Amino acid sequence: ALTSTYKDVPTGVSTIVDVALGEEETWSIFDQKRSHIYTYDKNGKLLGIFGDKGTQLGNVIRGVGLAYQDIAEDDLHYLLVLDAHTNTVVVYQRTEYGKELISALRNTNERKYDEATNDWESILKRNNNYDEAYIGIGDALYREERWEDAMNYYKSASDVESYSNAFQMYRKDLVSQYLVIIVIAIVALLFGVAKFFGFAGKHNKKTALKVGKKSFGDEILYAFHVMFHPFDGFWDLKHEKRGSVKGATFWLVMVIVAFTYQSVGRSYIFSSAQTSYSSVLGQIVSVLVPFFLFVIANWCLTTLFEGEGSVKDIYIAVGYAVAPLSFLTIFSTILTNFVSQSEKGFVELVDGIAWVWVGLLLFFGILVTHDFSISKNIIMTLATVIVMMVIMFVLVLFSGLIIKMISFVSNIITEITYNM
C-alpha cells in the first residue's frame, strides 16, 4: 500500500498558491504547505476542507494550481489540482453531499427559501454537526419572521451574532404585544424597590434606639445602612454591635447563591463563551477562598501594624461589605435575558458598579475597623493582597507535597503487599 512520505504535521501560516471560483459564488483556495483545499461561500463562511499531503491516491505533494471543471450535460463537476512534484493533475469529483450543498446555496441566492431549507435539512441528515446547515435553516426562518425557531437553529450553530439579531426581533414583537403590561411591571418593580429601601431606612433608625440585643432580621437589614453610610455604618457595626457573625454569614451565603444563579441563569448571548457549567461546590469555593484569604491576610498584617480589629471584627466588616454584590449580581443575571449582544454594556455596567461599590465598602470597612488613616489603609490593603498571594502559593506548594507523600506511601504499601 502507498503511504505518505510526509510524516510531520505542518504548522504555521498557510501558503496559499492559487484560488478558483466555483458555482454560486463559492471560491476555493489551495494551501501548499498542508495540501488542503478550503472552500468558502460568497460571505467568506467556510463550507468544507479536504485534501492531504502524500503519495496516496487523492493526495498532493506540491500543488501549484487549482481550477474548476464543469460538464453541464453530464452534471459532472470536478476540481483539478496541478501537482508540480509528480507533473500530474489530481482530480476531485463532487459528491452527492457537495451537490446538495451547492443546491442549498443556489436556492438561497434565488430566494427559494423553502427549497433551501429542505436542502439544509437533507445535509443535516448526512452530517448533523455541520454548522452552516443550521445557520442556513436559521436564515430561512428569520426571513419568514419565525424568530424563536431561528434562534434555536442559530444556537445549535453557536452563531451568537445571528442569534442576537433574531432575539432583537423576537423581543420587539413581545414588547409591541405586551407594552402596557411591561410598563406596569417596571413601574411596580421600581416602586417596590423604593418602598423596600424606605422601609429598611426607617427600620434601621428605629433599631438604633432599640435597647438590648438586636434580632437576626435587624442585623440583616442593617447592611442597607452600611451600603449608603459606610463610615458611621461600620463604626456602629463594630462598637454598637449592630451586626454579627450570623448577619455577615447570611450575606456571604447570599453572594454564593447569587453567583450560583449567575452560572445557570444567564442568557445564551452571555453564557455562550462559557466552556462548562460551574457547580454549587465550585461557586462556594470561588467565593469562600478569596473571602477567608482576605480576612486572614488582613488580620496577620494589621496585628503587626497596630490594627484595632480582631478576626471577628474583620469577618463581620467584610461580610457586610460584600452585601451589594448579592442583589446586583442577581439583577444583572436577570437583565441578560432581556438585552441583545449590542446591549451587553448595560449588564457590564451593573457588574462594574457592583464590584466598585464592594471595593469601596471593603476599603472603608477595613479603615474604620482598624482606625487607620487613609494613606495607611491604602498601604495595608495593597499589602493584604500580596500576603493573600503568598498564602495561596504556600497552600498550593504544601498540598502538592502532601499529595506526593500520600502517593509515595501508597506505592510502598502496594509494593509490600505484592511481595508478601
XYZ file of C-alpha atoms in Angstrom:
420
model
C 0.000 0.000 0.000
C 1.125 3.511 -0.673
C 1.979 5.571 2.422
C 2.579 9.253 2.933
C 6.180 10.456 2.625
C 5.391 13.425 4.898
C 5.169 12.227 8.499
C 5.443 15.612 10.212
C 2.278 17.654 10.549
C 2.840 21.116 9.013
C 2.437 24.064 11.351
C 2.436 27.815 10.949
C 0.879 30.176 8.454
C -0.672 28.664 5.336
C 0.976 29.054 1.934
C -1.816 29.975 -0.492
C -0.720 29.346 -4.089
C -3.954 29.556 -6.102
C -7.637 30.477 -5.973
C -10.508 29.068 -8.048
C -14.064 30.387 -8.445
C -16.903 27.879 -8.370
C -20.664 27.802 -8.697
C -22.975 30.084 -6.708
C -20.148 32.489 -5.924
C -18.198 29.883 -4.000
C -14.424 30.001 -4.101
C -11.633 27.636 -3.123
C -8.025 28.198 -2.131
C -5.123 25.750 -2.100
C -2.755 25.641 0.874
C 0.531 24.261 -0.465
C 2.004 23.728 2.997
C -0.729 21.275 4.001
C -2.117 20.342 0.556
C -5.561 21.306 1.874
C -8.354 22.832 -0.219
C -10.602 25.290 1.635
C -13.954 26.202 0.085
C -15.969 29.281 1.125
C -19.277 30.871 0.197
C -19.684 34.454 -1.026
C -19.745 35.732 2.565
C -16.467 34.072 3.447
C -18.025 31.288 5.544
C -16.102 28.029 5.435
C -18.057 25.288 3.636
C -15.550 22.469 3.743
C -11.926 21.296 3.840
C -10.438 18.297 2.051
C -7.158 17.027 0.640
C -3.892 15.907 2.204
C -0.174 15.734 1.535
C 1.439 12.478 0.416
C 1.621 9.862 -2.323
C -1.662 8.102 -1.612
C -4.380 8.286 -4.254
C -6.100 11.669 -3.986
C -3.232 13.341 -2.141
C -0.925 16.045 -3.471
C 2.775 16.521 -2.754
C 3.375 20.010 -4.128
C 0.284 21.613 -5.601
C 0.795 24.753 -7.664
C -2.516 25.241 -9.488
C -6.260 24.940 -8.827
C -9.210 25.041 -11.266
C -12.867 24.026 -11.554
C -14.156 21.970 -14.491
C -17.912 21.526 -15.107
C -19.536 19.240 -17.674
C -23.113 20.505 -17.629
C -24.669 17.905 -19.927
C -23.470 15.066 -17.696
C -23.938 17.020 -14.447
C -20.319 16.353 -13.554
C -18.247 18.808 -11.547
C -14.541 18.493 -10.913
C -11.852 20.350 -9.009
C -8.398 19.968 -10.553
C -5.083 20.352 -8.713
C -1.750 20.509 -10.564
C 0.972 18.631 -8.671
C 4.389 20.011 -9.694
C 6.227 17.234 -7.875
C 4.763 14.415 -9.975
C 3.737 16.525 -13.001
C 0.207 15.152 -12.721
C -3.290 16.539 -12.236
C -5.243 15.283 -9.245
C -8.987 15.210 -9.987
C -11.648 15.570 -7.283
C -15.250 14.826 -8.287
C -18.129 16.486 -6.462
C -20.087 14.057 -4.284
C -23.840 13.930 -3.655
C -23.174 15.733 -0.409
C -21.410 18.501 -2.323
C -24.265 18.721 -4.845
C -26.776 19.191 -2.035
C -24.608 21.945 -0.591
C -24.445 23.798 -3.923
C -28.198 23.314 -4.349
C -28.813 24.866 -0.924
C -26.659 27.867 -1.842
C -28.383 28.211 -5.227
C -31.868 28.172 -3.723
C -30.778 30.687 -1.096
C -29.335 33.024 -3.722
C -32.525 32.689 -5.784
C -34.633 33.328 -2.649
C -36.277 29.926 -2.787
C -36.058 29.604 0.969
C -38.385 26.631 1.376
C -36.319 24.582 -1.052
C -33.114 25.805 0.555
C -34.406 24.672 3.940
C -35.113 21.208 2.510
C -31.549 21.062 1.174
C -30.049 22.108 4.519
C -32.177 19.540 6.344
C -31.011 16.852 3.942
C -27.414 17.876 4.617
C -28.003 17.634 8.370
C -29.150 14.040 7.899
C -25.736 13.291 6.449
C -23.795 15.484 8.877
C -25.613 16.765 11.945
C -22.518 18.672 13.079
C -22.482 20.958 10.058
C -22.938 24.475 11.453
C -23.636 26.132 8.092
C -26.725 23.958 7.641
C -28.129 25.141 10.973
C -27.327 28.733 10.015
C -28.904 28.266 6.590
C -32.155 26.987 8.123
C -31.985 29.758 10.718
C -31.623 32.374 7.971
C -34.660 30.969 6.142
C -36.724 31.024 9.328
C -35.515 34.554 10.071
C -36.754 35.752 6.693
C -40.105 34.130 7.458
C -40.161 36.114 10.732
C -40.151 32.944 12.801
C -37.750 34.496 15.271
C -37.912 31.936 18.063
C -37.352 28.970 15.730
C -34.480 30.825 14.063
C -32.904 31.451 17.476
C -32.903 27.713 18.203
C -31.055 26.908 14.965
C -28.539 29.736 15.443
C -27.907 28.431 18.933
C -27.198 24.946 17.543
C -24.541 26.506 15.305
C -23.127 28.717 18.111
C -23.818 31.761 15.925
C -24.213 34.326 18.702
C -24.460 37.347 16.409
C -27.314 35.923 14.330
C -28.975 34.640 17.493
C -28.823 38.155 18.930
C -30.353 39.660 15.779
C -33.244 37.177 15.895
C -33.655 37.812 19.612
C -33.974 41.575 18.990
C -36.825 40.979 16.564
C -38.447 38.456 18.909
C -38.210 40.966 21.757
C -39.652 43.708 19.552
C -42.724 41.578 18.847
C -43.182 40.798 22.537
C -42.861 44.456 23.527
C -45.411 45.509 20.920
C -47.873 42.882 22.209
C -47.407 43.436 25.931
C -46.271 47.071 26.120
C -48.814 48.110 28.751
C -48.094 45.080 30.954
C -44.329 45.640 30.670
C -44.612 49.327 31.612
C -46.817 48.465 34.595
C -44.389 45.738 35.701
C -41.372 48.092 35.504
C -43.167 50.865 37.415
C -44.319 48.351 40.029
C -40.788 46.979 40.374
C -39.260 50.428 40.812
C -41.970 51.359 43.299
C -41.374 48.148 45.237
C -37.600 48.711 45.374
C -38.098 52.323 46.542
C -40.572 51.215 49.220
C -38.220 48.482 50.423
C -35.254 50.844 50.775
C -37.527 53.315 52.534
C -38.681 50.580 54.900
C -35.087 49.476 55.549
C -34.037 53.059 56.316
C -36.892 53.617 58.774
C -36.317 50.220 60.385
C -32.609 50.921 60.882
C -33.362 54.286 62.501
C -35.844 52.618 64.813
C -33.392 49.831 65.637
C -30.721 52.388 66.575
C -32.883 53.382 69.570
C -33.630 49.789 70.471
C -32.232 48.669 73.811
C -30.843 45.169 74.172
C -29.866 42.502 71.709
C -30.769 43.023 68.071
C -32.757 40.377 66.225
C -31.377 38.463 63.236
C -33.682 40.458 60.935
C -32.327 43.713 62.408
C -28.773 42.568 61.701
C -29.573 41.637 58.104
C -31.365 44.890 57.312
C -28.512 46.889 58.812
C -26.472 46.022 55.714
C -28.598 48.512 53.759
C -27.490 51.273 56.138
C -23.840 50.248 55.768
C -24.123 50.372 51.965
C -25.065 54.059 51.902
C -23.413 55.282 55.127
C -20.127 53.349 55.323
C -18.303 55.478 57.915
C -20.886 55.537 60.709
C -22.252 52.188 59.457
C -19.017 50.278 60.008
C -18.380 52.200 63.229
C -21.723 51.110 64.697
C -21.159 47.641 63.261
C -18.110 47.265 65.497
C -18.788 49.469 68.506
C -22.587 49.369 68.798
C -22.856 45.684 67.817
C -25.421 46.441 65.084
C -24.214 43.410 63.155
C -22.983 39.936 63.972
C -21.172 36.915 62.624
C -24.576 35.453 61.726
C -25.502 38.570 59.737
C -22.162 38.584 57.907
C -22.520 34.861 57.160
C -26.015 35.443 55.783
C -24.716 37.971 53.231
C -21.795 35.704 52.393
C -24.248 32.883 51.649
C -26.331 35.286 49.554
C -23.260 36.075 47.435
C -22.728 32.343 46.851
C -26.395 31.981 45.871
C -26.097 34.959 43.504
C -23.060 33.565 41.694
C -24.623 30.108 41.512
C -27.707 31.635 39.914
C -25.483 33.615 37.556
C -23.818 30.396 36.344
C -27.166 28.918 35.279
C -29.418 31.937 34.766
C -27.548 33.964 32.162
C -28.961 34.075 28.655
C -27.282 32.250 25.774
C -25.805 35.515 24.449
C -23.823 35.928 27.678
C -23.147 32.293 28.501
C -22.150 31.039 25.013
C -18.471 31.634 25.743
C -18.511 29.592 28.937
C -16.851 26.243 28.481
C -18.688 24.442 31.253
C -21.280 24.831 33.966
C -19.851 25.634 37.388
C -21.346 23.524 40.169
C -22.611 24.831 43.502
C -19.462 23.454 45.132
C -17.363 25.369 42.618
C -19.209 28.594 43.439
C -18.772 28.015 47.175
C -15.034 27.533 46.754
C -14.665 30.532 44.410
C -16.331 32.805 46.989
C -15.063 31.398 50.284
C -11.395 31.033 49.307
C -10.756 34.730 48.466
C -13.052 35.809 51.324
C -11.166 33.928 54.030
C -7.795 34.628 52.430
C -8.543 38.351 52.720
C -9.728 38.045 56.327
C -6.699 36.004 57.430
C -4.154 38.050 55.469
C -5.565 41.341 56.739
C -5.605 40.116 60.334
C -1.985 38.888 60.094
C -0.831 42.274 58.816
C -2.921 44.555 60.984
C -1.912 42.656 64.138
C 1.671 43.646 63.414
C 0.835 47.236 62.454
C -1.386 48.328 65.325
C -4.740 47.447 63.805
C -7.599 47.570 66.299
C -9.823 44.959 64.674
C -9.960 41.314 65.700
C -10.546 38.400 63.335
C -14.230 38.566 64.242
C -14.403 42.299 63.501
C -12.730 41.840 60.126
C -15.023 38.916 59.235
C -18.134 40.928 60.050
C -16.917 44.018 58.178
C -16.025 42.043 55.032
C -19.294 40.083 55.206
C -21.374 43.254 55.263
C -19.173 44.902 52.620
C -19.952 42.229 50.010
C -23.726 42.549 50.513
C -24.348 44.706 47.371
C -22.701 42.027 45.249
C -25.538 39.619 46.001
C -28.568 41.528 44.731
C -26.723 43.401 41.959
C -25.379 40.104 40.573
C -28.885 38.631 40.608
C -30.215 41.770 38.902
C -27.532 41.701 36.178
C -28.203 37.994 35.596
C -31.915 38.631 35.092
C -31.046 41.579 32.840
C -29.054 39.324 30.494
C -32.323 37.695 29.406
C -33.664 40.997 28.092
C -30.711 42.510 26.207
C -29.022 41.680 22.903
C -25.340 41.343 22.123
C -25.031 45.027 21.162
C -26.517 45.989 24.534
C -24.145 43.941 26.704
C -22.686 47.183 28.007
C -25.721 47.667 30.273
C -25.050 44.383 32.047
C -21.320 45.063 32.239
C -22.113 48.469 33.749
C -24.225 46.872 36.502
C -21.482 44.325 37.218
C -18.886 47.113 37.266
C -20.958 49.186 39.703
C -21.317 46.140 41.966
C -17.571 45.481 42.139
C -16.645 49.154 42.583
C -19.276 49.508 45.316
C -17.989 46.432 47.148
C -14.389 47.616 46.751
C -15.180 50.986 48.304
C -17.154 49.396 51.157
C -14.318 46.966 51.781
C -11.797 49.805 51.858
C -13.817 51.969 54.260
C -14.796 48.960 56.351
C -11.179 47.999 56.995
C -10.281 51.660 57.582
C -12.954 52.112 60.264
C -12.447 48.672 61.827
C -8.728 49.244 62.397
C -8.957 53.031 62.881
C -6.343 53.606 60.159
C -5.637 56.794 58.254
C -6.468 56.736 54.530
C -2.795 56.551 53.493
C -2.041 53.737 55.937
C -5.166 51.869 54.872
C -4.118 52.053 51.206
C -0.749 50.541 52.106
C -2.372 47.852 54.265
C -4.883 46.975 51.525
C -2.151 46.531 48.917
C -0.058 44.549 51.387
C -3.093 42.354 52.165
C -3.407 41.418 48.501
C 0.295 40.494 48.384
C 0.005 38.376 51.543
C -3.063 36.647 50.038
C -0.957 35.610 47.046
C 1.851 34.386 49.321
C -0.573 32.315 51.430
C -2.130 30.860 48.280
C 1.317 29.931 46.927
C 2.278 28.239 50.197
C -1.024 26.319 50.297
C -0.592 25.098 46.717
C 3.007 24.087 47.429
C 2.042 22.349 50.675
C -0.868 20.494 49.076
C 1.456 19.321 46.290
C 3.897 17.924 48.861
C 1.074 16.190 50.747
C -0.154 14.566 47.525
C 3.369 13.339 46.717
C 3.796 11.960 50.240
C 0.474 10.130 50.052
C 1.423 8.741 46.635
C 4.830 7.647 47.967
C 3.328 5.860 50.988
C 0.665 4.287 48.775
C 3.329 2.932 46.390
C 5.311 1.484 49.300
C 2.223 -0.241 50.696
C 1.410 -1.602 47.212
C 4.969 -2.996 46.789
C 4.905 -4.606 50.223
C 1.502 -6.148 49.515
C 2.680 -7.674 46.215
C 5.918 -9.040 47.727
C 4.324 -10.689 50.742
